[in-house]
Amino acid sequence: VRIRARDRVRRRKVVGGVRCVKGAAAVRSDAAVHPGPEDGPAESAAAKARDALRALRPDTSEAQLALAAALGTHAPALLPLVLADPTVLDDVQARPLDRTDDRDEIRKQFALCAEAKDEATLHRLLRQTRHRAMVRIALREVLRYADIDQTAGELAVVGSAALDAALSACRHQLVQRFGDAMHSPEPEGGPAPVPIAVSALGMGKLGGGELNFGSDVDLIFFYDTDDGQVGDGLEVTVHDFFTRPVRLATQALSQGTQ
């Protein structure tokens, strides 16, 4: 995913103008799934995919070679993700491909990303998790366990889960440095201050749960109020505080695949 963001913060709004180009959930190339018969050029693509994976991992099972062949034939832009890290297929096979990963399951997969303590770790975990999710979703459609509508819905959940994890991790990193952005809902003497919430609004296909492998994603970020302070209130304003995690999160999500 490559993301372009305007990164402007206004009262009650962090304007993201976030656009994920060529792959809402992770790939920086055409990754459309093209089911079709394996003959002619397709048969050659399948054989090349098998040979490439076998060269990297001689003990690869026949089942995994078949999955690589399916990717090489019908979703060739995703095959490099497997060749870069053949353990992706171990994860894909850990759960039956005829079973849909629901929203909770996908969010659980990204939970470790949300705990990343630094930017480099976050970038690495996001890449690894997205790659696994993308390959699994593509194979489910290629092998006809999922139709186009199911694929679109799963991609939307992956995009949302990746965003939530990145935003959570980046906010936590800033909290460790400056303290959290807090708001007192009642006058002095009332309940203790509570963290100011930040939300992302998915526009277009993301909001409608209709992403495909080449969709752009547009987001608008909102935070609740400027009536509060960050830490001791001396270093960072609430406005600046929420600009930073949005910028860091969009940078994390914009890292190309490796």
PDB file of N, CA and C in Angstrom, residues 63-104:
ATOM      1  N   ALA A  63       0.948 -29.970  -1.305  1.00  0.00           N
ATOM      2  CA  ALA A  63      -0.204 -29.091  -1.121  1.00  0.00           C
ATOM      3  C   ALA A  63       0.218 -27.620  -1.232  1.00  0.00           C
ATOM      4  N   GLN A  64       1.368 -27.277  -0.644  1.00  0.00           N
ATOM      5  CA  GLN A  64       1.826 -25.901  -0.719  1.00  0.00           C
ATOM      6  C   GLN A  64       2.323 -25.548  -2.113  1.00  0.00           C
ATOM      7  N   LEU A  65       2.923 -26.495  -2.802  1.00  0.00           N
ATOM      8  CA  LEU A  65       3.315 -26.258  -4.186  1.00  0.00           C
ATOM      9  C   LEU A  65       2.087 -25.974  -5.046  1.00  0.00           C
ATOM     10  N   ALA A  66       1.003 -26.669  -4.764  1.00  0.00           N
ATOM     11  CA  ALA A  66      -0.236 -26.443  -5.513  1.00  0.00           C
ATOM     12  C   ALA A  66      -0.792 -25.045  -5.241  1.00  0.00           C
ATOM     13  N   LEU A  67      -0.679 -24.594  -3.992  1.00  0.00           N
ATOM     14  CA  LEU A  67      -1.144 -23.243  -3.673  1.00  0.00           C
ATOM     15  C   LEU A  67      -0.290 -22.201  -4.387  1.00  0.00           C
ATOM     16  N   ALA A  68       1.027 -22.415  -4.413  1.00  0.00           N
ATOM     17  CA  ALA A  68       1.907 -21.488  -5.121  1.00  0.00           C
ATOM     18  C   ALA A  68       1.580 -21.465  -6.604  1.00  0.00           C
ATOM     19  N   ALA A  69       1.291 -22.635  -7.162  1.00  0.00           N
ATOM     20  CA  ALA A  69       0.926 -22.709  -8.570  1.00  0.00           C
ATOM     21  C   ALA A  69      -0.360 -21.936  -8.846  1.00  0.00           C
ATOM     22  N   ALA A  70      -1.306 -22.025  -7.933  1.00  0.00           N
ATOM     23  CA  ALA A  70      -2.566 -21.289  -8.094  1.00  0.00           C
ATOM     24  C   ALA A  70      -2.321 -19.783  -8.080  1.00  0.00           C
ATOM     25  N   LEU A  71      -1.455 -19.339  -7.195  1.00  0.00           N
ATOM     26  CA  LEU A  71      -1.121 -17.912  -7.157  1.00  0.00           C
ATOM     27  C   LEU A  71      -0.385 -17.494  -8.426  1.00  0.00           C
ATOM     28  N   GLY A  72       0.597 -18.283  -8.828  1.00  0.00           N
ATOM     29  CA  GLY A  72       1.367 -17.943 -10.021  1.00  0.00           C
ATOM     30  C   GLY A  72       0.493 -17.846 -11.257  1.00  0.00           C
ATOM     31  N   THR A  73      -0.562 -18.637 -11.302  1.00  0.00           N
ATOM     32  CA  THR A  73      -1.443 -18.651 -12.459  1.00  0.00           C
ATOM     33  C   THR A  73      -2.492 -17.546 -12.413  1.00  0.00           C
ATOM     34  N   HIS A  74      -3.117 -17.371 -11.250  1.00  0.00           N
ATOM     35  CA  HIS A  74      -4.298 -16.522 -11.170  1.00  0.00           C
ATOM     36  C   HIS A  74      -4.095 -15.214 -10.412  1.00  0.00           C
ATOM     37  N   ALA A  75      -3.056 -15.110  -9.600  1.00  0.00           N
ATOM     38  CA  ALA A  75      -2.781 -13.865  -8.856  1.00  0.00           C
ATOM     39  C   ALA A  75      -1.268 -13.677  -8.774  1.00  0.00           C
ATOM     40  N   PRO A  76      -0.606 -13.524  -9.929  1.00  0.00           N
ATOM     41  CA  PRO A  76       0.868 -13.518  -9.950  1.00  0.00           C
ATOM     42  C   PRO A  76       1.501 -12.396  -9.146  1.00  0.00           C
ATOM     43  N   ALA A  77       0.790 -11.293  -8.950  1.00  0.00           N
ATOM     44  CA  ALA A  77       1.391 -10.196  -8.179  1.00  0.00           C
ATOM     45  C   ALA A  77       1.539 -10.553  -6.710  1.00  0.00           C
ATOM     46  N   LEU A  78       0.825 -11.578  -6.245  1.00  0.00           N
ATOM     47  CA  LEU A  78       0.930 -11.991  -4.853  1.00  0.00           C
ATOM     48  C   LEU A  78       1.972 -13.089  -4.645  1.00  0.00           C
ATOM     49  N   LEU A  79       2.376 -13.746  -5.709  1.00  0.00           N
ATOM     50  CA  LEU A  79       3.361 -14.824  -5.569  1.00  0.00           C
ATOM     51  C   LEU A  79       4.661 -14.346  -4.925  1.00  0.00           C
ATOM     52  N   PRO A  80       5.197 -13.142  -5.237  1.00  0.00           N
ATOM     53  CA  PRO A  80       6.437 -12.695  -4.582  1.00  0.00           C
ATOM     54  C   PRO A  80       6.324 -12.620  -3.064  1.00  0.00           C
ATOM     55  N   LEU A  81       5.124 -12.424  -2.534  1.00  0.00           N
ATOM     56  CA  LEU A  81       4.971 -12.398  -1.074  1.00  0.00           C
ATOM     57  C   LEU A  81       5.275 -13.767  -0.483  1.00  0.00           C
ATOM     58  N   VAL A  82       4.891 -14.813  -1.194  1.00  0.00           N
ATOM     59  CA  VAL A  82       5.164 -16.181  -0.734  1.00  0.00           C
ATOM     60  C   VAL A  82       6.631 -16.525  -0.939  1.00  0.00           C
ATOM     61  N   LEU A  83       7.202 -16.116  -2.058  1.00  0.00           N
ATOM     62  CA  LEU A  83       8.600 -16.439  -2.323  1.00  0.00           C
ATOM     63  C   LEU A  83       9.533 -15.689  -1.368  1.00  0.00           C
ATOM     64  N   ALA A  84       9.119 -14.498  -0.944  1.00  0.00           N
ATOM     65  CA  ALA A  84       9.924 -13.741   0.026  1.00  0.00           C
ATOM     66  C   ALA A  84       9.861 -14.370   1.405  1.00  0.00           C
ATOM     67  N   ASP A  85       8.752 -15.033   1.708  1.00  0.00           N
ATOM     68  CA  ASP A  85       8.566 -15.649   3.028  1.00  0.00           C
ATOM     69  C   ASP A  85       7.656 -16.866   2.879  1.00  0.00           C
ATOM     70  N   PRO A  86       8.239 -18.028   2.534  1.00  0.00           N
ATOM     71  CA  PRO A  86       7.421 -19.224   2.318  1.00  0.00           C
ATOM     72  C   PRO A  86       6.582 -19.639   3.521  1.00  0.00           C
ATOM     73  N   THR A  87       6.910 -19.152   4.721  1.00  0.00           N
ATOM     74  CA  THR A  87       6.093 -19.507   5.887  1.00  0.00           C
ATOM     75  C   THR A  87       4.693 -18.904   5.805  1.00  0.00           C
ATOM     76  N   VAL A  88       4.491 -17.976   4.861  1.00  0.00           N
ATOM     77  CA  VAL A  88       3.137 -17.454   4.636  1.00  0.00           C
ATOM     78  C   VAL A  88       2.162 -18.602   4.372  1.00  0.00           C
ATOM     79  N   LEU A  89       2.603 -19.577   3.606  1.00  0.00           N
ATOM     80  CA  LEU A  89       1.716 -20.702   3.284  1.00  0.00           C
ATOM     81  C   LEU A  89       1.467 -21.591   4.498  1.00  0.00           C
ATOM     82  N   ASP A  90       2.413 -21.651   5.429  1.00  0.00           N
ATOM     83  CA  ASP A  90       2.158 -22.391   6.670  1.00  0.00           C
ATOM     84  C   ASP A  90       0.981 -21.763   7.404  1.00  0.00           C
ATOM     85  N   ASP A  91       0.972 -20.442   7.440  1.00  0.00           N
ATOM     86  CA  ASP A  91      -0.113 -19.739   8.129  1.00  0.00           C
ATOM     87  C   ASP A  91      -1.421 -19.924   7.382  1.00  0.00           C
ATOM     88  N   VAL A  92      -1.379 -19.856   6.051  1.00  0.00           N
ATOM     89  CA  VAL A  92      -2.595 -20.035   5.253  1.00  0.00           C
ATOM     90  C   VAL A  92      -3.214 -21.401   5.514  1.00  0.00           C
ATOM     91  N   GLN A  93      -2.358 -22.416   5.624  1.00  0.00           N
ATOM     92  CA  GLN A  93      -2.858 -23.775   5.833  1.00  0.00           C
ATOM     93  C   GLN A  93      -3.264 -24.058   7.278  1.00  0.00           C
ATOM     94  N   ALA A  94      -2.935 -23.150   8.173  1.00  0.00           N
ATOM     95  CA  ALA A  94      -3.264 -23.387   9.591  1.00  0.00           C
ATOM     96  C   ALA A  94      -4.760 -23.393   9.835  1.00  0.00           C
ATOM     97  N   ARG A  95      -5.513 -22.759   8.948  1.00  0.00           N
ATOM     98  CA  ARG A  95      -6.972 -22.730   9.051  1.00  0.00           C
ATOM     99  C   ARG A  95      -7.539 -23.173   7.714  1.00  0.00           C
ATOM    100  N   PRO A  96      -8.565 -24.003   7.702  1.00  0.00           N
ATOM    101  CA  PRO A  96      -9.132 -24.470   6.420  1.00  0.00           C
ATOM    102  C   PRO A  96      -9.516 -23.297   5.522  1.00  0.00           C
ATOM    103  N   LEU A  97      -9.137 -23.370   4.257  1.00  0.00           N
ATOM    104  CA  LEU A  97      -9.422 -22.279   3.341  1.00  0.00           C
ATOM    105  C   LEU A  97     -10.911 -22.137   3.034  1.00  0.00           C
ATOM    106  N   ASP A  98     -11.674 -23.185   3.299  1.00  0.00           N
ATOM    107  CA  ASP A  98     -13.112 -23.058   3.056  1.00  0.00           C
ATOM    108  C   ASP A  98     -13.828 -22.365   4.217  1.00  0.00           C
ATOM    109  N   ARG A  99     -13.048 -21.965   5.222  1.00  0.00           N
ATOM    110  CA  ARG A  99     -13.625 -21.256   6.370  1.00  0.00           C
ATOM    111  C   ARG A  99     -13.306 -19.768   6.269  1.00  0.00           C
ATOM    112  N   THR A 100     -14.325 -18.947   6.407  1.00  0.00           N
ATOM    113  CA  THR A 100     -14.143 -17.509   6.359  1.00  0.00           C
ATOM    114  C   THR A 100     -13.584 -16.999   7.686  1.00  0.00           C
ATOM    115  N   ASP A 101     -12.562 -16.150   7.611  1.00  0.00           N
ATOM    116  CA  ASP A 101     -12.100 -15.456   8.811  1.00  0.00           C
ATOM    117  C   ASP A 101     -13.056 -14.296   9.073  1.00  0.00           C
ATOM    118  N   ASP A 102     -13.747 -14.326  10.201  1.00  0.00           N
ATOM    119  CA  ASP A 102     -14.683 -13.248  10.491  1.00  0.00           C
ATOM    120  C   ASP A 102     -13.927 -12.012  10.994  1.00  0.00           C
ATOM    121  N   ARG A 103     -14.674 -10.955  11.259  1.00  0.00           N
ATOM    122  CA  ARG A 103     -14.076  -9.688  11.669  1.00  0.00           C
ATOM    123  C   ARG A 103     -13.215  -9.852  12.923  1.00  0.00           C
ATOM    124  N   ASP A 104     -13.719 -10.588  13.905  1.00  0.00           N
ATOM    125  CA  ASP A 104     -12.970 -10.759  15.156  1.00  0.00           C
ATOM    126  C   ASP A 104     -11.667 -11.508  14.923  1.00  0.00           C
TER     127      ASP A 104
END
